Coordinates of N, CA and C in Angstrom, one line a residue:
M1 N -20.1 12.2 35.0 CA -20.8 11.3 34.5 C -19.7 9.8 34.7
S2 N -19.5 9.2 35.0 CA -18.7 7.6 35.5 C -19.4 6.8 34.6
N3 N -18.5 5.7 33.7 CA -19.3 5.4 32.7 C -18.0 3.5 33.2
N4 N -19.2 2.6 32.6 CA -17.9 1.4 33.1 C -17.3 0.8 31.9
F5 N -17.0 1.6 30.8 CA -16.2 1.3 29.7 C -14.7 0.7 30.2
L6 N -14.8 -0.1 29.6 CA -13.0 -1.0 29.6 C -11.8 -0.1 28.5
T7 N -11.5 0.8 28.5 CA -10.8 1.7 27.3 C -9.6 1.0 27.3
K8 N -8.8 0.2 28.7 CA -7.1 0.3 28.4 C -6.6 -0.5 27.3
T9 N -5.9 -0.4 27.0 CA -5.3 -1.2 25.5 C -5.0 -2.4 26.4
P10 N -5.6 -3.7 25.5 CA -5.0 -5.0 25.8 C -3.4 -5.1 26.0
C11 N -2.5 -4.4 24.4 CA -1.4 -4.6 24.7 C -0.4 -5.2 25.7
I12 N 0.7 -6.7 24.8 CA 1.4 -6.9 25.9 C 2.8 -6.7 25.5
G13 N 3.2 -5.7 23.9 CA 4.3 -5.2 24.2 C 4.8 -6.4 22.9
I14 N 3.9 -7.2 22.5 CA 4.6 -8.1 21.4 C 3.9 -8.4 20.0
C15 N 3.9 -6.9 19.3 CA 2.4 -6.9 18.3 C 3.4 -7.6 17.4
S16 N 2.5 -8.3 16.8 CA 3.2 -9.2 15.5 C 2.5 -8.8 14.2
T17 N 1.5 -8.0 14.7 CA 1.2 -7.6 13.4 C 1.8 -6.4 12.5
T18 N 3.0 -5.9 13.0 CA 4.1 -5.4 12.6 C 4.5 -5.8 11.7
Y19 N 4.5 -7.1 11.4 CA 5.3 -8.2 10.8 C 4.1 -8.6 9.5
G20 N 2.9 -8.4 9.5 CA 2.1 -8.5 8.5 C 0.7 -9.3 9.5
D21 N 0.5 -9.9 10.3 CA -0.6 -10.5 10.5 C -1.5 -10.3 10.8
E22 N -2.5 -10.5 10.3 CA -3.7 -10.2 10.5 C -4.3 -9.8 12.0
I23 N -3.8 -11.0 12.9 CA -4.1 -10.9 14.2 C -3.0 -11.1 15.4
C24 N -3.0 -10.3 16.2 CA -1.7 -9.9 17.1 C -2.1 -11.5 17.8
R25 N -0.2 -11.8 17.5 CA -0.6 -12.9 18.5 C 0.2 -12.7 20.1
G26 N 0.6 -11.2 20.5 CA 0.4 -11.1 21.4 C -1.5 -10.8 22.1
C27 N -1.5 -10.3 22.2 CA -3.4 -9.4 22.7 C -4.1 -10.2 22.2
K28 N -4.0 -10.4 20.5 CA -5.1 -10.8 19.9 C -6.3 -10.2 19.3
R29 N -5.9 -8.9 18.9 CA -6.5 -7.6 18.9 C -6.3 -7.8 17.1
F30 N -7.2 -7.7 16.6 CA -6.8 -7.6 14.8 C -6.1 -6.2 14.2
S31 N -5.5 -6.7 13.6 CA -4.3 -5.6 12.6 C -5.1 -4.1 12.9
H32 N -6.1 -3.8 12.5 CA -6.8 -2.9 11.9 C -7.4 -2.5 13.3
E33 N -7.2 -3.3 14.8 CA -7.7 -2.0 15.7 C -6.4 -1.7 16.5
V34 N -4.9 -2.7 16.5 CA -4.1 -2.3 16.4 C -4.1 -0.9 15.9
T35 N -3.6 -0.9 15.0 CA -3.6 0.4 14.5 C -4.6 1.5 14.3
S36 N -5.8 1.6 14.7 CA -6.9 2.2 15.1 C -7.1 2.7 16.2
W37 N -6.6 1.7 17.5 CA -6.9 1.9 18.7 C -6.7 3.5 19.3
I38 N -5.7 4.5 18.8 CA -5.6 5.8 19.5 C -6.8 6.4 19.1
K39 N -7.4 6.1 18.0 CA -8.6 7.3 17.3 C -9.5 6.3 18.0
Y40 N -9.5 5.5 18.5 CA -11.1 4.9 19.0 C -11.7 5.7 20.0
T41 N -13.3 5.4 19.9 CA -14.0 6.2 20.9 C -13.7 5.2 22.5
D42 N -14.1 5.5 23.4 CA -14.1 4.7 24.5 C -15.0 3.8 24.1
S43 N -16.1 3.9 24.0 CA -17.0 2.8 23.2 C -16.5 1.7 21.9
E44 N -15.7 1.7 21.4 CA -15.1 1.4 20.4 C -14.2 0.5 21.6
K45 N -13.2 1.3 21.9 CA -12.3 0.3 22.4 C -13.0 -0.5 24.1
D46 N -14.1 -0.3 24.3 CA -14.4 -1.5 25.3 C -15.5 -2.7 24.6
N47 N -15.6 -2.0 23.2 CA -15.9 -3.1 22.2 C -15.0 -4.1 22.3
V48 N -14.2 -3.8 21.7 CA -12.9 -4.7 21.5 C -12.3 -5.4 23.0
N49 N -11.8 -4.9 24.2 CA -12.1 -5.9 25.6 C -13.4 -6.3 25.6
R50 N -14.2 -6.1 25.9 CA -15.2 -6.9 25.8 C -14.9 -8.1 25.3
R51 N -15.2 -8.2 24.1 CA -15.0 -9.3 23.0 C -12.9 -10.4 23.8
L52 N -12.3 -9.3 23.8 CA -11.1 -10.2 24.2 C -11.5 -11.0 25.1
Q53 N -12.2 -10.1 26.8 CA -12.4 -10.7 28.2 C -13.3 -11.8 27.9
K54 N -14.4 -12.1 26.7 CA -15.6 -13.4 26.7 C -14.3 -14.3 26.4
F55 N -13.5 -14.2 25.0 CA -12.8 -15.0 25.1 C -12.1 -15.9 26.2
K56 N -11.1 -14.7 26.7 CA -10.4 -14.9 27.5 C -11.1 -15.9 28.9
K57 N -12.2 -15.1 28.9 CA -12.9 -16.0 30.2 C -13.6 -17.3 30.0
L58 N -14.0 -17.6 28.7 CA -14.5 -18.8 28.5 C -12.9 -19.8 28.2
I59 N -12.2 -19.3 27.7 CA -10.8 -20.7 27.5 C -10.4 -20.7 29.3
L60 N -10.2 -19.6 30.1 CA -9.6 -19.8 31.6 C -10.6 -20.3 32.1
S61 N -12.2 -19.8 32.4 CA -12.7 -20.9 33.0 C -13.1 -22.2 33.2
D62 N -12.4 -22.7 31.7 CA -12.8 -23.6 31.8 C -11.5 -25.2 32.0
K63 N -10.5 -24.1 32.7 CA -9.5 -24.5 33.5 C -9.0 -24.3 35.1
F64 N -9.7 -23.3 35.1 CA -9.2 -22.7 36.4 C -10.4 -22.4 37.2
S65 N -10.0 -22.4 38.6 CA -11.1 -21.5 39.3 C -10.4 -20.4 40.2
I66 N -10.8 -18.9 40.1 CA -10.4 -18.7 41.0 C -10.9 -19.0 42.6
I67 N -9.8 -19.0 43.5 CA -10.7 -19.2 44.9 C -10.2 -18.2 45.6
D68 N -9.8 -17.7 45.6 CA -9.1 -16.3 46.6 C -8.6 -14.8 45.6
E69 N -9.6 -14.1 45.3 CA -9.5 -13.0 44.5 C -8.5 -11.8 45.1
Q70 N -8.6 -12.1 46.4 CA -7.5 -10.8 46.8 C -6.4 -11.7 47.2
L71 N -6.1 -12.7 47.2 CA -4.6 -12.8 47.0 C -4.4 -13.1 45.7
L72 N -5.3 -13.7 44.9 CA -4.6 -13.1 43.2 C -4.3 -11.6 43.2
R73 N -4.8 -10.8 43.7 CA -4.7 -9.5 43.1 C -3.2 -8.8 44.0
K74 N -2.8 -9.4 45.3 CA -2.2 -9.2 45.9 C -0.8 -9.7 45.2
S75 N -0.9 -11.3 44.6 CA -0.1 -11.7 44.1 C 0.0 -11.0 42.9
L76 N -0.3 -10.4 42.2 CA 0.0 -9.6 40.9 C 0.8 -9.0 41.6
D77 N 0.2 -8.1 42.2 CA 0.4 -6.6 42.9 C 2.1 -6.9 43.1
D78 N 2.4 -7.7 43.8 CA 3.5 -7.9 44.9 C 4.8 -8.3 43.7
A79 N 4.0 -9.1 42.4 CA 4.8 -9.4 41.5 C 5.3 -8.4 40.4
K80 N 4.2 -7.2 40.9 CA 4.6 -6.4 39.9 C 4.2 -6.3 38.2
I81 N 3.2 -7.0 38.4 CA 2.7 -8.0 37.1 C 1.4 -7.5 36.3
M82 N 1.7 -6.4 35.3 CA 0.5 -5.4 35.1 C -0.3 -6.0 34.5
Y83 N -1.8 -6.7 35.0 CA -2.9 -6.6 34.6 C -4.2 -5.5 34.7
N84 N -5.4 -5.9 33.9 CA -6.3 -4.9 33.4 C -7.2 -5.1 34.7
D85 N -7.5 -4.6 36.0 CA -8.2 -5.0 37.5 C -9.4 -4.5 36.8
K86 N -9.9 -3.7 35.9 CA -11.5 -3.7 35.5 C -11.7 -4.8 34.8
L87 N -11.3 -5.8 34.3 CA -11.1 -7.5 34.0 C -11.7 -8.3 35.2
E88 N -12.7 -9.4 34.6 CA -13.1 -10.1 35.2 C -11.8 -11.0 35.9
P89 N -11.9 -11.1 37.1 CA -10.3 -11.6 37.7 C -9.7 -12.9 37.2
I90 N -10.9 -13.6 36.4 CA -10.3 -15.1 35.6 C -9.2 -14.7 34.8
C91 N -9.9 -13.8 34.3 CA -8.7 -12.6 32.9 C -7.7 -12.1 33.2
W92 N -7.2 -12.0 34.8 CA -6.0 -11.9 35.1 C -5.1 -13.0 35.1
L93 N -5.3 -13.8 35.4 CA -4.7 -15.3 34.3 C -3.8 -15.4 33.5
F94 N -4.4 -14.7 32.3 CA -4.0 -14.6 31.0 C -2.4 -13.9 31.0
D95 N -2.8 -12.4 31.7 CA -1.5 -11.6 32.4 C -0.5 -12.7 33.5
L96 N -0.9 -13.4 34.4 CA 0.1 -13.8 35.0 C 1.2 -14.8 34.4
F97 N 0.2 -15.7 33.7 CA 0.9 -16.9 32.6 C 1.8 -16.0 31.7
R98 N 1.6 -14.4 31.3 CA 2.8 -14.3 30.2 C 3.8 -14.1 31.1
A99 N 3.4 -13.4 32.4 CA 4.6 -12.7 33.1 C 5.1 -13.6 33.9
L100 N 4.9 -14.6 34.0 CA 5.6 -15.3 34.7 C 6.1 -17.2 34.1
S101 N 7.0 -17.7 34.0 CA 7.4 -18.8 33.2 C 8.2 -19.9 33.9
Q102 N 7.4 -20.1 35.4 CA 8.4 -20.6 36.3 C 7.5 -22.0 36.2
E103 N 8.0 -23.3 36.4 CA 7.2 -24.5 35.8 C 6.6 -24.7 37.5
S104 N 7.2 -24.5 38.5 CA 7.3 -25.3 40.2 C 6.2 -24.2 40.5
L105 N 5.6 -22.8 39.8 CA 4.4 -22.3 39.8 C 3.8 -22.9 40.8
K106 N 3.0 -22.5 42.0 CA 2.1 -23.1 42.7 C 1.1 -22.1 42.6
L107 N 0.3 -22.8 42.4 CA -1.2 -21.8 41.5 C -2.3 -22.0 43.2
S108 N -2.5 -22.6 43.9 CA -3.0 -22.6 45.5 C -2.1 -21.5 45.8
A109 N -1.2 -20.8 46.2 CA -0.6 -19.9 46.8 C -0.7 -18.9 46.0
L110 N -1.7 -18.4 45.4 CA -2.1 -17.9 44.3 C -3.7 -17.4 43.8
G111 N -4.1 -18.3 44.8 CA -5.5 -18.4 45.1 C -6.1 -18.8 43.5
I112 N -5.3 -19.8 43.3 CA -5.8 -20.0 42.0 C -6.3 -21.6 42.1
A113 N -7.4 -22.8 41.6 CA -7.3 -23.5 41.3 C -7.5 -24.1 39.8
L114 N -6.3 -25.5 39.9 CA -6.8 -26.3 38.5 C -7.9 -27.1 38.4
K115 N -8.4 -27.0 37.7 CA -9.8 -28.2 37.2 C -9.0 -29.6 37.1
P116 N -9.6 -30.5 37.8 CA -9.1 -32.1 37.8 C -8.7 -32.3 36.3
S117 N -9.3 -32.1 35.0 CA -9.4 -33.0 33.6 C -8.2 -31.9 33.3
Y118 N -6.7 -30.6 33.5 CA -6.6 -30.3 33.3 C -5.0 -30.4 34.1
S119 N -5.1 -31.1 34.9 CA -4.4 -31.7 36.2 C -2.7 -32.5 35.7
K120 N -2.7 -33.1 34.7 CA -1.7 -33.9 34.3 C -0.6 -32.7 33.2
H121 N -1.2 -31.4 33.4 CA -0.7 -30.5 32.2 C 0.2 -29.4 33.1
S122 N 1.7 -29.6 33.0 CA 2.6 -28.6 33.0 C 1.9 -27.2 32.8
I123 N 2.7 -26.5 33.4 CA 2.5 -25.1 33.3 C 2.7 -24.0 32.0
S124 N 3.9 -25.0 31.4 CA 4.2 -25.0 29.9 C 3.4 -25.0 29.1
E125 N 2.6 -25.7 29.3 CA 1.6 -27.2 28.6 C 0.4 -26.3 28.4
L126 N -0.6 -25.2 29.9 CA -1.2 -24.8 29.6 C -1.3 -23.5 29.0
K127 N -0.1 -22.9 29.0 CA 0.2 -21.6 28.7 C -0.3 -21.8 26.9
E128 N 0.5 -22.9 26.6 CA 0.9 -23.3 25.3 C -0.9 -23.1 24.9
L129 N -1.7 -24.2 25.4 CA -2.8 -24.6 25.2 C -3.7 -23.4 25.1
I130 N -3.5 -22.4 26.4 CA -4.6 -21.0 26.4 C -3.9 -20.4 25.3
N131 N -3.0 -20.0 24.8 CA -2.6 -18.9 23.8 C -3.2 -19.5 22.3
K132 N -2.9 -20.8 22.3 CA -3.4 -21.8 21.0 C -5.0 -21.2 20.7
E133 N -6.1 -21.7 22.1 CA -7.4 -21.8 21.8 C -7.7 -20.3 21.8
F134 N -7.2 -19.2 22.6 CA -7.1 -17.4 22.3 C -7.0 -17.4 21.0
F135 N -5.9 -17.8 20.2 CA -5.5 -16.9 18.7 C -6.6 -17.9 18.0
E136 N -7.1 -18.9 18.3 CA -8.3 -20.0 17.4 C -9.5 -19.4 17.2
L137 N -9.9 -18.6 18.3 CA -11.0 -18.1 18.8 C -10.9 -16.6 17.8
S138 N -10.2 -16.2 18.3 CA -10.2 -14.8 17.5 C -10.1 -14.8 16.4
T139 N -9.3 -15.7 15.9 CA -9.0 -15.9 13.8 C -10.5 -16.7 14.0
A140 N -11.0 -17.7 14.5 CA -12.3 -17.7 13.5 C -13.5 -16.7 14.0
H141 N -13.6 -15.6 14.8 CA -14.2 -14.5 14.9 C -13.5 -13.5 13.9
Y142 N -12.4 -12.9 13.3 CA -11.9 -12.7 12.4 C -12.3 -13.2 11.4
Q143 N -12.6 -13.9 10.8 CA -12.8 -14.8 9.7 C -14.7 -14.8 9.1
R144 N -15.1 -14.9 10.2 CA -16.4 -14.8 10.2 C -16.9 -13.8 10.1
Y145 N -16.6 -12.7 10.8 CA -16.7 -11.3 11.1 C -16.7 -9.9 10.8
I146 N -14.9 -10.1 10.4 CA -14.1 -8.8 9.6 C -13.9 -9.2 8.6
K147 N -13.3 -10.3 8.3 CA -12.4 -10.8 7.1 C -13.7 -10.8 5.5
N148 N -14.6 -11.4 5.9 CA -16.0 -11.3 4.5 C -16.6 -10.1 4.7
I149 N -16.2 -9.0 6.1 CA -16.9 -7.3 5.5 C -15.5 -7.1 4.7
K150 N -14.5 -7.0 4.8 CA -13.3 -6.5 4.0 C -13.5 -6.5 2.8
A151 N -13.9 -7.8 2.4 CA -14.0 -8.4 0.9 C -14.7 -8.0 0.2
T152 N -15.9 -7.2 0.8 CA -17.4 -6.5 0.1 C -17.1 -5.1 -0.5

């Protein structure tokens, strides 16, 4: 029997929870999720990945459109950029921007369109904005649903 669980670790290799952060500044998981990941069931891993996917999708869909999914996939594969192909394609942009730092990046050549309201932003400004918004969503979720439970 096959399942559709998203179980691959979202770790990007720069974990700030080792320095005491409650939320990793890399993958945006909570510290207890990072330390317990290996013990999690597929269902628990899926829950974490779906939350992260939901946040990424919300943030990235506001700024970009995927105009050619196959071209984006090929571009990521050709550049040997690690991404979770089980996630929705818009979420792959998070890994693309994490791995590439080129200001001259031609999004259309990768199958991506930037929405007009963000056309004045540079790639580095967009990366910073995406990370900031993702961290803010994760922090809000943590404050509302996790920290209050831990305190009781």
